[in-house]
PDB file of C-alpha atoms and ligand atoms in Angstrom:
ATOM      1  CA  MET F   1     131.832 -21.766 133.450  1.00 98.00           C
ATOM      2  CA  LYS F   2     128.192 -21.493 132.380  1.00 98.00           C
ATOM      3  CA  LYS F   3     128.821 -20.591 128.699  1.00 98.00           C
ATOM      4  CA  TYR F   4     131.514 -19.110 126.457  1.00 98.00           C
ATOM      5  CA  THR F   5     130.047 -16.454 124.236  1.00 98.00           C
ATOM      6  CA  ALA F   6     132.424 -13.631 125.230  1.00 98.00           C
ATOM      7  CA  LEU F   7     135.850 -13.230 126.787  1.00 98.00           C
ATOM      8  CA  ASN F   8     134.387 -12.033 130.073  1.00 98.00           C
ATOM      9  CA  ASP F   9     132.948 -15.528 130.617  1.00 98.00           C
ATOM     10  CA  ILE F  10     136.489 -16.493 131.670  1.00 98.00           C
ATOM     11  CA  SER F  11     136.662 -15.911 135.423  1.00 97.00           C
ATOM     12  CA  ASN F  12     140.428 -16.367 135.867  1.00 98.00           C
ATOM     13  CA  LEU F  13     142.378 -15.726 132.663  1.00 98.00           C
ATOM     14  CA  SER F  14     145.899 -16.462 133.909  1.00 97.00           C
ATOM     15  CA  GLU F  15     144.784 -19.779 135.466  1.00 98.00           C
ATOM     16  CA  THR F  16     142.872 -20.683 132.295  1.00 98.00           C
ATOM     17  CA  ILE F  17     145.968 -20.051 130.150  1.00 98.00           C
ATOM     18  CA  LYS F  18     148.134 -22.093 132.529  1.00 98.00           C
ATOM     19  CA  GLU F  19     145.642 -24.971 132.504  1.00 98.00           C
ATOM     20  CA  ALA F  20     145.447 -24.910 128.695  1.00 98.00           C
ATOM     21  CA  ILE F  21     149.236 -25.212 128.491  1.00 98.00           C
ATOM     22  CA  LEU F  22     149.055 -28.193 130.884  1.00 98.00           C
ATOM     23  CA  LEU F  23     146.364 -29.800 128.694  1.00 98.00           C
ATOM     24  CA  LYS F  24     148.753 -29.522 125.773  1.00 97.00           C
ATOM     25  CA  ILE F  25     151.265 -31.638 127.708  1.00 97.00           C
ATOM     26  CA  ASN F  26     148.651 -34.191 128.797  1.00 98.00           C
ATOM     27  CA  PRO F  27     145.579 -33.873 126.531  1.00 98.00           C
ATOM     28  CA  PHE F  28     143.848 -37.056 127.729  1.00 98.00           C
ATOM     29  CA  GLU F  29     144.035 -36.352 131.482  1.00 98.00           C
ATOM     30  CA  TYR F  30     140.291 -35.575 131.597  1.00 98.00           C
ATOM     31  CA  SER F  31     139.130 -38.122 129.017  1.00 98.00           C
ATOM     32  CA  GLU F  32     136.377 -39.359 131.386  1.00 98.00           C
ATOM     33  CA  LEU F  33     134.911 -35.885 132.029  1.00 98.00           C
ATOM     34  CA  GLY F  34     132.913 -35.757 128.806  1.00 98.00           C
ATOM     35  CA  LYS F  35     131.805 -39.405 128.782  1.00 98.00           C
ATOM     36  CA  ASN F  36     128.162 -39.705 127.614  1.00 98.00           C
ATOM     37  CA  LYS F  37     128.081 -35.982 126.857  1.00 98.00           C
ATOM     38  CA  THR F  38     127.519 -34.588 123.365  1.00 98.00           C
ATOM     39  CA  LEU F  39     128.786 -31.432 121.708  1.00 99.00           C
ATOM     40  CA  VAL F  40     126.669 -30.247 118.772  1.00 98.00           C
ATOM     41  CA  MET F  41     128.522 -27.831 116.495  1.00 98.00           C
ATOM     42  CA  LEU F  42     126.422 -25.625 114.201  1.00 98.00           C
ATOM     43  CA  PHE F  43     128.081 -23.950 111.248  1.00 98.00           C
ATOM     44  CA  PHE F  44     126.355 -21.123 109.403  1.00 98.00           C
ATOM     45  CA  ASN F  45     129.731 -20.420 107.723  1.00 98.00           C
ATOM     46  CA  SER F  46     132.866 -22.231 106.556  1.00 97.00           C
ATOM     47  CA  SER F  47     135.621 -23.344 108.887  1.00 98.00           C
ATOM     48  CA  LEU F  48     138.743 -25.467 108.878  1.00 98.00           C
ATOM     49  CA  ARG F  49     140.512 -24.811 112.198  1.00 98.00           C
ATOM     50  CA  THR F  50     137.553 -24.106 114.464  1.00 98.00           C
ATOM     51  CA  ARG F  51     135.694 -27.156 113.243  1.00 98.00           C
ATOM     52  CA  LEU F  52     138.554 -29.643 113.533  1.00 98.00           C
ATOM     53  CA  SER F  53     140.225 -28.282 116.668  1.00 98.00           C
ATOM     54  CA  THR F  54     136.950 -28.031 118.613  1.00 98.00           C
ATOM     55  CA  GLU F  55     135.994 -31.570 117.595  1.00 98.00           C
ATOM     56  CA  LYS F  56     139.445 -32.802 118.625  1.00 98.00           C
ATOM     57  CA  ALA F  57     139.189 -30.924 121.940  1.00 98.00           C
ATOM     58  CA  ALA F  58     135.790 -32.476 122.677  1.00 99.00           C
ATOM     59  CA  LYS F  59     137.055 -35.960 121.804  1.00 98.00           C
ATOM     60  CA  ASN F  60     140.134 -35.484 124.028  1.00 98.00           C
ATOM     61  CA  LEU F  61     137.619 -34.941 126.855  1.00 98.00           C
ATOM     62  CA  GLY F  62     135.702 -38.104 125.907  1.00 98.00           C
ATOM     63  CA  MET F  63     132.704 -36.293 124.381  1.00 98.00           C
ATOM     64  CA  ASP F  64     130.654 -37.358 121.387  1.00 98.00           C
ATOM     65  CA  VAL F  65     130.437 -34.749 118.643  1.00 98.00           C
ATOM     66  CA  MET F  66     127.717 -34.012 116.079  1.00 98.00           C
ATOM     67  CA  ILE F  67     128.173 -31.378 113.389  1.00 98.00           C
ATOM     68  CA  LEU F  68     125.464 -29.651 111.375  1.00 98.00           C
ATOM     69  CA  ASN F  69     126.173 -27.332 108.455  1.00 97.00           C
ATOM     70  CA  VAL F  70     123.086 -25.219 109.015  1.00 96.00           C
ATOM     71  CA  ASN F  71     122.681 -24.391 105.336  1.00 92.00           C
ATOM     72  CA  ASP F  72     121.905 -28.116 104.804  1.00 94.00           C
ATOM     73  CA  ALA F  73     119.003 -27.926 107.297  1.00 95.00           C
ATOM     74  CA  TRP F  74     115.740 -25.949 107.222  1.00 96.00           C
ATOM     75  CA  ASN F  75     115.984 -22.208 106.655  1.00 96.00           C
ATOM     76  CA  LEU F  76     115.697 -20.608 110.107  1.00 97.00           C
ATOM     77  CA  GLU F  77     113.442 -17.701 111.102  1.00 97.00           C
ATOM     78  CA  PHE F  78     114.818 -15.414 113.819  1.00 96.00           C
ATOM     79  CA  GLU F  79     112.140 -12.675 113.987  1.00 95.00           C
ATOM     80  CA  ASP F  80     109.365 -12.885 116.559  1.00 94.00           C
ATOM     81  CA  GLY F  81     105.778 -12.915 115.361  1.00 96.00           C
ATOM     82  CA  THR F  82     106.612 -13.369 111.672  1.00 95.00           C
ATOM     83  CA  ILE F  83     104.027 -14.858 109.362  1.00 98.00           C
ATOM     84  CA  MET F  84     106.262 -17.591 107.980  1.00 97.00           C
ATOM     85  CA  ASN F  85     104.825 -17.806 104.484  1.00 97.00           C
ATOM     86  CA  MET F  86     108.084 -16.937 102.682  1.00 96.00           C
ATOM     87  CA  ASP F  87     111.543 -18.615 102.639  1.00 96.00           C
ATOM     88  CA  THR F  88     112.005 -19.608 106.290  1.00 97.00           C
ATOM     89  CA  SER F  89     110.740 -23.049 107.346  1.00 97.00           C
ATOM     90  CA  GLU F  90     111.599 -23.394 111.033  1.00 97.00           C
ATOM     91  CA  HIS F  91     111.694 -20.879 113.883  1.00 98.00           C
ATOM     92  CA  ILE F  92     114.756 -20.571 116.116  1.00 98.00           C
ATOM     93  CA  LYS F  93     112.425 -21.142 119.110  1.00 98.00           C
ATOM     94  CA  GLU F  94     111.787 -24.754 118.101  1.00 98.00           C
ATOM     95  CA  ALA F  95     115.193 -25.345 116.493  1.00 98.00           C
ATOM     96  CA  ALA F  96     117.250 -24.284 119.530  1.00 98.00           C
ATOM     97  CA  GLN F  97     115.057 -26.280 121.927  1.00 98.00           C
ATOM     98  CA  VAL F  98     115.159 -29.352 119.681  1.00 98.00           C
ATOM     99  CA  ILE F  99     118.946 -29.241 119.278  1.00 98.00           C
ATOM    100  CA  SER F 100     119.164 -28.952 123.080  1.00 98.00           C
ATOM    101  CA  GLN F 101     117.458 -32.375 123.319  1.00 98.00           C
ATOM    102  CA  TYR F 102     120.457 -33.901 121.520  1.00 98.00           C
ATOM    103  CA  ALA F 103     123.272 -31.770 122.966  1.00 98.00           C
ATOM    104  CA  ASP F 104     124.895 -31.069 126.331  1.00 98.00           C
ATOM    105  CA  ILE F 105     126.735 -28.107 124.801  1.00 99.00           C
ATOM    106  CA  ILE F 106     125.923 -26.248 121.569  1.00 99.00           C
ATOM    107  CA  ALA F 107     128.664 -24.405 119.689  1.00 99.00           C
ATOM    108  CA  VAL F 108     127.680 -21.873 117.027  1.00 98.00           C
ATOM    109  CA  ARG F 109     129.525 -20.156 114.173  1.00 98.00           C
ATOM    110  CA  ALA F 110     127.596 -17.305 112.567  1.00 98.00           C
ATOM    111  CA  PHE F 111     129.370 -14.478 110.753  1.00 98.00           C
ATOM    112  CA  PRO F 112     127.969 -10.946 110.326  1.00 98.00           C
ATOM    113  CA  THR F 113     126.067  -9.776 107.251  1.00 97.00           C
ATOM    114  CA  LEU F 114     128.457  -6.772 107.039  1.00 98.00           C
ATOM    115  CA  LYS F 115     125.445  -4.944 105.560  1.00 97.00           C
ATOM    116  CA  ASN F 116     123.185  -4.325 108.536  1.00 98.00           C
ATOM    117  CA  LYS F 117     125.344  -2.961 111.383  1.00 98.00           C
ATOM    118  CA  ALA F 118     122.563  -2.852 113.961  1.00 98.00           C
ATOM    119  CA  GLN F 119     121.501  -6.425 113.238  1.00 97.00           C
ATOM    120  CA  ASP F 120     125.114  -7.658 113.344  1.00 98.00           C
ATOM    121  CA  GLU F 121     125.818  -5.816 116.601  1.00 98.00           C
ATOM    122  CA  SER F 122     122.718  -7.370 118.150  1.00 97.00           C
ATOM    123  CA  GLU F 123     124.376 -10.792 117.599  1.00 98.00           C
ATOM    124  CA  PHE F 124     120.941 -12.040 116.608  1.00 96.00           C
ATOM    125  CA  VAL F 125     121.983 -15.609 115.754  1.00 98.00           C
ATOM    126  CA  LEU F 126     124.175 -16.243 118.801  1.00 98.00           C
ATOM    127  CA  ASN F 127     121.824 -14.458 121.185  1.00 98.00           C
ATOM    128  CA  ASN F 128     118.746 -16.264 119.887  1.00 98.00           C
ATOM    129  CA  PHE F 129     120.474 -19.587 120.486  1.00 98.00           C
ATOM    130  CA  GLN F 130     121.338 -18.377 123.984  1.00 98.00           C
ATOM    131  CA  LYS F 131     117.749 -17.291 124.537  1.00 98.00           C
ATOM    132  CA  TYR F 132     116.030 -20.481 123.429  1.00 98.00           C
ATOM    133  CA  ALA F 133     118.573 -23.287 123.957  1.00 98.00           C
ATOM    134  CA  THR F 134     118.459 -25.051 127.299  1.00 98.00           C
ATOM    135  CA  VAL F 135     122.154 -26.012 127.324  1.00 98.00           C
ATOM    136  CA  PRO F 136     125.367 -23.903 127.387  1.00 98.00           C
ATOM    137  CA  ILE F 137     126.400 -22.062 124.214  1.00 98.00           C
ATOM    138  CA  VAL F 138     129.960 -21.673 122.887  1.00 98.00           C
ATOM    139  CA  ASN F 139     130.822 -18.926 120.401  1.00 98.00           C
ATOM    140  CA  MET F 140     132.857 -20.334 117.483  1.00 98.00           C
ATOM    141  CA  GLU F 141     132.975 -16.830 115.885  1.00 98.00           C
ATOM    142  CA  SER F 142     130.000 -14.562 115.820  1.00 98.00           C
ATOM    143  CA  SER F 143     129.284 -11.211 114.168  1.00 98.00           C
ATOM    144  CA  THR F 144     131.523  -9.228 116.488  1.00 98.00           C
ATOM    145  CA  ALA F 145     133.737 -11.674 118.391  1.00 98.00           C
ATOM    146  CA  HIS F 146     135.962 -14.742 118.104  1.00 98.00           C
ATOM    147  CA  PRO F 147     136.740 -15.539 121.741  1.00 98.00           C
ATOM    148  CA  LEU F 148     138.157 -19.035 121.087  1.00 98.00           C
ATOM    149  CA  GLN F 149     140.699 -17.513 118.700  1.00 98.00           C
ATOM    150  CA  ALA F 150     141.594 -14.790 121.200  1.00 98.00           C
ATOM    151  CA  LEU F 151     142.191 -17.328 123.975  1.00 98.00           C
ATOM    152  CA  THR F 152     144.392 -19.273 121.552  1.00 98.00           C
ATOM    153  CA  ASP F 153     146.374 -16.116 120.826  1.00 98.00           C
ATOM    154  CA  ALA F 154     146.815 -15.395 124.526  1.00 98.00           C
ATOM    155  CA  ILE F 155     148.069 -18.958 125.106  1.00 98.00           C
ATOM    156  CA  THR F 156     150.527 -18.637 122.206  1.00 98.00           C
ATOM    157  CA  ILE F 157     151.914 -15.285 123.335  1.00 98.00           C
ATOM    158  CA  SER F 158     152.191 -16.560 126.928  1.00 97.00           C
ATOM    159  CA  GLU F 159     154.124 -19.634 125.773  1.00 97.00           C
ATOM    160  CA  LEU F 160     156.642 -17.523 123.851  1.00 97.00           C
ATOM    161  CA  THR F 161     157.090 -14.590 126.239  1.00 95.00           C
ATOM    162  CA  ASP F 162     159.839 -14.356 128.818  1.00 86.00           C
ATOM    163  CA  ASN F 163     159.497 -12.086 131.828  1.00 70.00           C
ATOM    164  CA  LYS F 164     159.419  -8.739 130.068  1.00 85.00           C
ATOM    165  CA  THR F 165     156.238  -7.025 128.881  1.00 96.00           C
ATOM    166  CA  PRO F 166     156.160  -7.767 125.127  1.00 97.00           C
ATOM    167  CA  LYS F 167     155.285  -5.165 122.534  1.00 98.00           C
ATOM    168  CA  VAL F 168     152.334  -6.526 120.535  1.00 98.00           C
ATOM    169  CA  VAL F 169     151.185  -4.829 117.329  1.00 98.00           C
ATOM    170  CA  LEU F 170     147.877  -5.544 115.628  1.00 98.00           C
ATOM    171  CA  SER F 171     148.307  -4.524 112.008  1.00 99.00           C
ATOM    172  CA  TRP F 172     145.586  -4.245 109.370  1.00 98.00           C
ATOM    173  CA  ALA F 173     146.599  -5.688 105.981  1.00 98.00           C
ATOM    174  CA  PRO F 174     144.904  -5.566 102.580  1.00 98.00           C
ATOM    175  CA  HIS F 175     142.447  -8.205 101.366  1.00 98.00           C
ATOM    176  CA  PRO F 176     140.255  -8.460  98.258  1.00 97.00           C
ATOM    177  CA  LYS F 177     137.095  -9.339 100.212  1.00 98.00           C
ATOM    178  CA  ALA F 178     135.243  -7.504 102.958  1.00 98.00           C
ATOM    179  CA  LEU F 179     135.987  -9.356 106.207  1.00 98.00           C
ATOM    180  CA  PRO F 180     134.448  -9.094 109.705  1.00 98.00           C
ATOM    181  CA  GLN F 181     136.030  -7.202 112.609  1.00 98.00           C
ATOM    182  CA  ALA F 182     135.461 -10.150 114.978  1.00 98.00           C
ATOM    183  CA  VAL F 183     139.018 -11.497 115.223  1.00 98.00           C
ATOM    184  CA  ALA F 184     140.526  -8.033 115.639  1.00 98.00           C
ATOM    185  CA  ASN F 185     137.901  -7.074 118.257  1.00 98.00           C
ATOM    186  CA  SER F 186     138.535 -10.132 120.403  1.00 98.00           C
ATOM    187  CA  PHE F 187     142.312  -9.912 120.000  1.00 99.00           C
ATOM    188  CA  VAL F 188     142.290  -6.294 121.237  1.00 98.00           C
ATOM    189  CA  GLU F 189     140.042  -7.147 124.187  1.00 98.00           C
ATOM    190  CA  MET F 190     142.224 -10.102 125.120  1.00 98.00           C
ATOM    191  CA  MET F 191     145.486  -8.128 124.897  1.00 98.00           C
ATOM    192  CA  GLN F 192     143.972  -5.432 127.137  1.00 98.00           C
ATOM    193  CA  ASP F 193     143.665  -8.138 129.802  1.00 97.00           C
ATOM    194  CA  LEU F 194     147.279  -9.326 129.455  1.00 97.00           C
ATOM    195  CA  GLU F 195     150.575  -7.741 130.509  1.00 96.00           C
ATOM    196  CA  VAL F 196     151.460  -6.506 127.024  1.00 98.00           C
ATOM    197  CA  ASP F 197     152.195  -3.163 125.373  1.00 98.00           C
ATOM    198  CA  LEU F 198     149.556  -3.071 122.598  1.00 98.00           C
ATOM    199  CA  THR F 199     149.539  -0.841 119.507  1.00 98.00           C
ATOM    200  CA  ILE F 200     147.005  -0.987 116.670  1.00 98.00           C
ATOM    201  CA  THR F 201     147.957   0.203 113.193  1.00 98.00           C
ATOM    202  CA  HIS F 202     145.674   0.631 110.181  1.00 98.00           C
ATOM    203  CA  PRO F 203     144.851   3.167 107.476  1.00 98.00           C
ATOM    204  CA  LYS F 204     142.474   5.974 108.450  1.00 98.00           C
ATOM    205  CA  GLY F 205     138.859   4.834 108.200  1.00 98.00           C
ATOM    206  CA  TYR F 206     139.577   1.366 109.619  1.00 98.00           C
ATOM    207  CA  GLU F 207     139.122   2.322 113.294  1.00 98.00           C
ATOM    208  CA  LEU F 208     137.545  -0.534 115.232  1.00 98.00           C
ATOM    209  CA  ASN F 209     134.625   0.062 117.596  1.00 98.00           C
ATOM    210  CA  SER F 210     135.930   2.602 120.123  1.00 98.00           C
ATOM    211  CA  ASP F 211     133.983   0.805 122.887  1.00 98.00           C
ATOM    212  CA  ILE F 212     136.470  -2.022 122.284  1.00 98.00           C
ATOM    213  CA  THR F 213     139.712  -0.157 121.558  1.00 98.00           C
ATOM    214  CA  LYS F 214     139.118   2.274 124.489  1.00 98.00           C
ATOM    215  CA  ASN F 215     142.471   3.989 125.147  1.00 97.00           C
ATOM    216  CA  THR F 216     144.653   1.523 123.211  1.00 98.00           C
ATOM    217  CA  THR F 217     147.340   3.300 121.136  1.00 98.00           C
ATOM    218  CA  ILE F 218     146.428   3.672 117.461  1.00 98.00           C
ATOM    219  CA  ASN F 219     149.230   4.657 115.075  1.00 98.00           C
ATOM    220  CA  TYR F 220     148.381   5.298 111.401  1.00 98.00           C
ATOM    221  CA  ASP F 221     152.073   4.968 110.458  1.00 98.00           C
ATOM    222  CA  GLN F 222     152.628   1.214 110.121  1.00 98.00           C
ATOM    223  CA  ASP F 223     156.459   1.393 110.033  1.00 98.00           C
ATOM    224  CA  GLU F 224     156.535   3.471 113.206  1.00 98.00           C
ATOM    225  CA  ALA F 225     154.002   1.181 114.927  1.00 98.00           C
ATOM    226  CA  LEU F 226     156.001  -1.953 114.074  1.00 98.00           C
ATOM    227  CA  LYS F 227     159.272  -0.604 115.484  1.00 98.00           C
ATOM    228  CA  ASP F 228     160.728  -2.936 118.164  1.00 96.00           C
ATOM    229  CA  ALA F 229     157.653  -5.196 118.127  1.00 97.00           C
ATOM    230  CA  ASP F 230     157.926  -8.640 119.701  1.00 97.00           C
ATOM    231  CA  PHE F 231     154.693  -9.990 118.189  1.00 98.00           C
ATOM    232  CA  VAL F 232     152.993  -8.723 115.028  1.00 98.00           C
ATOM    233  CA  TYR F 233     149.420  -9.930 114.659  1.00 98.00           C
ATOM    234  CA  VAL F 234     148.170  -9.296 111.157  1.00 98.00           C
ATOM    235  CA  LYS F 235     144.528  -9.267 110.140  1.00 98.00           C
ATOM    236  CA  ASN F 236     142.321  -7.636 107.577  1.00 98.00           C
ATOM    237  CA  TRP F 237     138.973  -6.225 108.565  1.00 98.00           C
ATOM    238  CA  SER F 238     136.443  -4.111 106.701  1.00 98.00           C
ATOM    239  CA  SER F 239     135.574  -0.593 107.829  1.00 98.00           C
ATOM    240  CA  TYR F 240     133.515  -0.330 111.001  1.00 98.00           C
ATOM    241  CA  SER F 241     132.482   3.324 110.536  1.00 98.00           C
ATOM    242  CA  ASP F 242     131.695   2.935 106.800  1.00 98.00           C
ATOM    243  CA  TYR F 243     130.256  -0.403 107.771  1.00 98.00           C
ATOM    244  CA  GLY F 244     131.443  -3.449 105.819  1.00 98.00           C
ATOM    245  CA  LYS F 245     133.171  -1.393 103.111  1.00 98.00           C
ATOM    246  CA  ILE F 246     136.652  -1.915 101.625  1.00 98.00           C
ATOM    247  CA  LEU F 247     138.282   1.527 101.767  1.00 98.00           C
ATOM    248  CA  SER F 248     141.822   0.532 100.809  1.00 97.00           C
ATOM    249  CA  GLN F 249     143.624  -2.243  98.957  1.00 95.00           C
ATOM    250  CA  ASP F 250     147.001  -0.553  99.418  1.00 97.00           C
ATOM    251  CA  SER F 251     149.594  -3.312  99.014  1.00 98.00           C
ATOM    252  CA  ASN F 252     152.109  -1.196 100.950  1.00 98.00           C
ATOM    253  CA  TRP F 253     150.311  -2.470 104.081  1.00 98.00           C
ATOM    254  CA  MET F 254     151.249  -6.103 103.304  1.00 98.00           C
ATOM    255  CA  ILE F 255     153.629  -7.508 105.924  1.00 98.00           C
ATOM    256  CA  THR F 256     157.126  -8.163 104.580  1.00 98.00           C
ATOM    257  CA  LYS F 257     160.225  -9.666 106.174  1.00 98.00           C
ATOM    258  CA  VAL F 258     161.762  -6.187 106.368  1.00 98.00           C
ATOM    259  CA  LYS F 259     158.719  -4.737 108.145  1.00 98.00           C
ATOM    260  CA  LEU F 260     158.583  -7.656 110.588  1.00 98.00           C
ATOM    261  CA  GLY F 261     162.114  -7.026 111.855  1.00 98.00           C
ATOM    262  CA  MET F 262     162.854  -9.473 114.685  1.00 97.00           C
ATOM    263  CA  ALA F 263     159.185  -9.925 115.681  1.00 97.00           C
ATOM    264  CA  LYS F 264     157.173 -13.117 115.599  1.00 98.00           C
ATOM    265  CA  PHE F 265     154.404 -13.199 112.997  1.00 98.00           C
ATOM    266  CA  MET F 266     150.894 -14.175 114.043  1.00 98.00           C
ATOM    267  CA  HIS F 267     147.707 -14.696 112.020  1.00 98.00           C
ATOM    268  CA  CYS F 268     144.521 -16.594 112.830  1.00 98.00           C
ATOM    269  CA  LEU F 269     144.460 -18.189 109.307  1.00 98.00           C
ATOM    270  CA  PRO F 270     143.343 -18.685 106.623  1.00 98.00           C
ATOM    271  CA  VAL F 271     145.740 -16.157 105.106  1.00 98.00           C
ATOM    272  CA  ARG F 272     146.209 -14.979 101.522  1.00 98.00           C
ATOM    273  CA  ARG F 273     149.891 -15.271 100.649  1.00 98.00           C
ATOM    274  CA  ASN F 274     151.512 -12.245  99.035  1.00 98.00           C
ATOM    275  CA  VAL F 275     148.405 -10.142  99.658  1.00 98.00           C
ATOM    276  CA  VAL F 276     148.286 -10.041 103.466  1.00 98.00           C
ATOM    277  CA  VAL F 277     151.838 -11.278 104.060  1.00 98.00           C
ATOM    278  CA  GLU F 278     154.699 -12.226 101.797  1.00 98.00           C
ATOM    279  CA  ASP F 279     155.924 -15.822 101.442  1.00 98.00           C
ATOM    280  CA  ALA F 280     159.270 -14.955 103.024  1.00 98.00           C
ATOM    281  CA  VAL F 281     157.506 -14.281 106.341  1.00 98.00           C
ATOM    282  CA  LEU F 282     155.193 -17.296 106.367  1.00 98.00           C
ATOM    283  CA  ASP F 283     158.027 -19.616 105.328  1.00 98.00           C
ATOM    284  CA  SER F 284     160.430 -18.282 107.959  1.00 98.00           C
ATOM    285  CA  ASN F 285     160.879 -19.489 111.508  1.00 98.00           C
ATOM    286  CA  GLN F 286     159.518 -16.116 112.715  1.00 98.00           C
ATOM    287  CA  SER F 287     156.055 -17.269 111.697  1.00 98.00           C
ATOM    288  CA  ILE F 288     154.200 -18.939 114.575  1.00 98.00           C
ATOM    289  CA  VAL F 289     150.909 -19.473 112.750  1.00 98.00           C
ATOM    290  CA  ILE F 290     151.108 -23.279 112.937  1.00 98.00           C
ATOM    291  CA  GLN F 291     151.761 -23.184 116.689  1.00 98.00           C
ATOM    292  CA  GLN F 292     148.763 -20.827 116.952  1.00 98.00           C
ATOM    293  CA  ALA F 293     146.571 -23.220 114.951  1.00 98.00           C
ATOM    294  CA  ASN F 294     147.694 -26.110 117.170  1.00 98.00           C
ATOM    295  CA  ASN F 295     146.750 -24.115 120.251  1.00 98.00           C
ATOM    296  CA  ARG F 296     143.167 -23.833 118.969  1.00 98.00           C
ATOM    297  CA  THR F 297     142.659 -27.351 120.327  1.00 98.00           C
ATOM    298  CA  TYR F 298     143.780 -26.513 123.854  1.00 98.00           C
ATOM    299  CA  ALA F 299     141.860 -23.238 123.969  1.00 98.00           C
ATOM    300  CA  ALA F 300     138.691 -25.120 123.004  1.00 99.00           C
ATOM    301  CA  GLN F 301     139.528 -27.959 125.383  1.00 98.00           C
ATOM    302  CA  ILE F 302     139.988 -25.763 128.454  1.00 98.00           C
ATOM    303  CA  ILE F 303     136.688 -23.992 127.691  1.00 99.00           C
ATOM    304  CA  LEU F 304     134.760 -27.255 127.191  1.00 98.00           C
ATOM    305  CA  LYS F 305     136.392 -28.665 130.328  1.00 98.00           C
ATOM    306  CA  GLN F 306     135.279 -25.682 132.430  1.00 98.00           C
ATOM    307  CA  ILE F 307     131.734 -25.923 131.048  1.00 98.00           C
ATOM    308  CA  LEU F 308     131.553 -29.713 131.600  1.00 98.00           C
ATOM    309  CA  GLU F 309     132.678 -29.215 135.204  1.00 98.00           C
ATOM    310  CA  ASN F 310     129.668 -26.926 135.713  1.00 97.00           C
ATOM    311  CA  LEU F 311     127.003 -29.165 134.114  1.00 97.00           C
TER     312      LEU F 311
HETATM  313  N1   CP X 401     140.958 -18.994 112.596  1.00 97.67           N
HETATM  314  C1   CP X 401     139.793 -19.619 112.306  1.00 97.67           C
HETATM  315  O1   CP X 401     138.765 -19.415 112.957  1.00 97.67           O
HETATM  316  O2   CP X 401     139.883 -20.523 111.286  1.00 97.67           O
HETATM  317  P1   CP X 401     138.629 -21.195 110.568  1.00 97.67           P
HETATM  318  O3   CP X 401     137.803 -20.080 109.978  1.00 97.67           O
HETATM  319  O4   CP X 401     139.219 -22.106 109.523  1.00 97.67           O
HETATM  320  O5   CP X 401     137.832 -21.947 111.582  1.00 97.67           O
END
């Protein structure tokens, strides 16, 4: 693998999932592969799981890890030809090349503005690192995608699915803040590549990018959508059409034990209890969010392994 900025960088998904599950059984099998190699992780935004699981994954492979909270460094300029006499101190052209002197792989987390749709969709942070860095780039959640999370979710569903095609429902839930569409986008794209029966449910106005949802079933009736589900993946996202706006805070969309039925509950975390999902779900054995969070390590590890093998 040359990089991991999008799901289509995975050449063989079923093999990748199988290998990740094997890494979980024997995480130190390739502890020599990353010897004398360094992962630099750049955070433009907060993280708990991505930061710790990716560091753990790299260390399981024998890599050294350096982490930079970008807000602690110089303010970066991303526009070409700018007269830099205002707030930005360093251009991405130098920054990305300099970081490449210290790194064998660079991982980047950069959320969307949720104000400027065109700028967010251009993935200007991630793509500028790709353009100017001289080492492979890993997406740790960008404006429009969270491919490490989606691989994690695929691993988790694969681990818990028997032979039948499971019914998977992605349900919107309320949230007090405007959140990106990235997790939902990547989850939908990943499920489209798996043997699952996928339904998306959300209030009207919360349609995701139709280039991503394609012909996936969308049902505006949450109760009907959840019927007979095997896995219910819950996530808030802000409106894509009325870009970045909160159109509903309707608490009737919160996931309850009754709504969940017999399904397993999934969420990428962090989650707001009793806003997105009630305590009774999270505290039940139908919740698999901790198993999901654990699988973040093996999703990151299989991706780093495949990149290291190509260096
Ligand atoms: N799910 C996820 O990406 O968690 P963090 O934001 O804590 O990294």
